Amino acid sequence: MLKYKALRGTQDILPEEMPLWRQLEEMVGRKMKFYNYREIATPTFEHTGLFVHSTGADTEIVEKQMYTFLDKGGRSLTLRPEGTPPVVRTYIEHSLGMKKPLQKLFYIGSMYRQENPQAGRLRQFHQFGAEAIGSIAPALDAEIIALFLDICEDLGLKELSLQLGSIGCPGCRSPYREKLLGFFADKDDLLCDDCKQRHQRNPLRILDCKNPSCRRITEDAPSMLDYLCDDCGPHFQELKAHLDALDIHYQINRRLVRGLDYYTKTIFEVVSPQLGAQDALGGGGRYDGLVEELGAKPTPAVGFAAGIERILLAMEKENCPSPEPCHPKVYVASMGEEAKRLAVRLLQKLRTQMVSADTDYLDRSLKSQMRAANNLKVEYTVIIGQEELNKGKALVRNMRSSQQEEVGIEKLCDYLVEVLNQNQ
Ligand SMILES: [Zn+2]
Ligand SMILES: [Zn+2]
C-alpha cells in the first residue's frame, strides 16, 4: 500500500514527458517575443478579494472552485484560479502604465480550481496567457487572437475552430439583460437548479450552462450581438475586418459567454473538436473596465489564456511531433579503483567542455556497464580497464559503427570533443 499518492486532480510530470512541456514553453516564449510581449510572473496566491472583485462573485470559479484559506494572520488568501487579475493587480501596483502607454505582457504558470477532475480538467493546471493593457484598438484584439492561433499552429495543431462573439459594454448589456430576463421569465421550471439560482442575478450565465435542458431552452434566446451599442457594434465589425484581412477564419457564436465577469466587447474561444465535451483550449477577450474596477484610472485591455494540459492532449490526438528525448553523448565505463578515479576526472572534464556524459555508480560489471551505455543511446563509450590503464590508454568505442580506438588517457577529453564536433 502506498502511504501517499498525488492528490486527486493533480498530476506528476515525469522525465519522459518533460521535453514536451519544455518545448511548448520555449515555443510560447519565442512567439511572444515576435509579437513583443514581455514575460511577467506573479505570486501563486493573492488576497481573496482580488478574485471576488475581478473574476466576479457570481461566477462558477468564485462561487465553487477557489482554494481559499485563512493564513496565520487571519487573512483570507486564494490560490490563483486564473492569471488575468494578478497581472492587472501588478500593472496597477507597479504603475506599469506610466512606464509605457501600452503594456504587452505574458505569463506561464500553474492555476488552481477545485473542479471535478476529468480529461484535461485538473485542480492544479497550467496556463500561458497574454495581456495587452492600454489600448481600445480592435487591431489589438486581432493581434491577441492571431498570437494564440499562431502558437497553436506552431505546435502542430490544425483542427481548431475560433468561436467569436461580443459581450457588449455595461451600457448595452443592461437592456439586453432585461430582454433575457423576459425570455426566461416563463421558463424557470425547465432550468437546472444552478440556473434557477443565477437566473435573477446573472441571466447571461444561463447561456453558458452545460445542462442539456438549459442548452435546449437557450437555443432561441436573444443574442447580445443584436443589442450592441454604437460603440460596441462598430468595434466588433472592425475586429472582424482585421481577422478577414489576416485570413483568420472564425465562427460567430451568438450565444458565447465566458465564465468571467470582467469581459467587455470581444470574447473568443479556441476549440479543438478532438477534445469532446471539454473542447476549449483557451479563450479570452476584452476587459475594458477591470483596471478601473481594481482602483486605477480607466484603461482598456484585452488578453487570452490557454490551458497547457488541454493543448498537450489535443496535440496527442492530432499526432503532433514530439521532441527527441535527450541522451548523454558519452558514457565512461571503468573497472577497478584506479580506473574509477580516472573515469570520474574525465567525466568532470567533459562536462566543463559542454559534453554531456555519465558513468556507472552501481559497481556493475563491464558487461552491464556496456549495456547501460547502449540503453542511454550515447555516441561514444570510453572503456578504462586495468589492461588499458597499464598502457596509459583507454578504449573509445563509436557506438554507431562499433569501431574502437586506443587513445592516450591525457588526450581523451580533447579527442572526444573533436570527434563529437565532427559528427555534428
Ligand atoms: Zn456597448
Ligand atoms: Zn442550467
Coordinates of C-alpha atoms and ligand atoms in Angstrom, one line a residue, residues 190-196 198 205-206 208-215, ligand 2:
L190 CA -37.2 24.0 -17.2
L191 CA -33.9 25.3 -15.9
C192 CA -31.4 23.3 -13.8
D193 CA -31.0 24.2 -10.1
D194 CA -27.9 26.3 -10.7
C195 CA -29.6 28.3 -13.4
K196 CA -32.7 28.8 -11.3
R198 CA -28.4 32.5 -11.1
R205 CA -24.7 32.7 -17.2
I206 CA -27.6 30.5 -18.2
D208 CA -23.1 29.1 -20.6
C209 CA -24.8 26.2 -18.8
K210 CA -23.8 22.8 -20.0
N211 CA -27.0 21.1 -18.8
P212 CA -28.8 19.7 -21.9
S213 CA -32.2 21.0 -20.9
C214 CA -30.8 24.5 -20.3
R215 CA -29.0 24.3 -23.6
Ligands
ZN2 ZN -28.5 25.3 -16.2

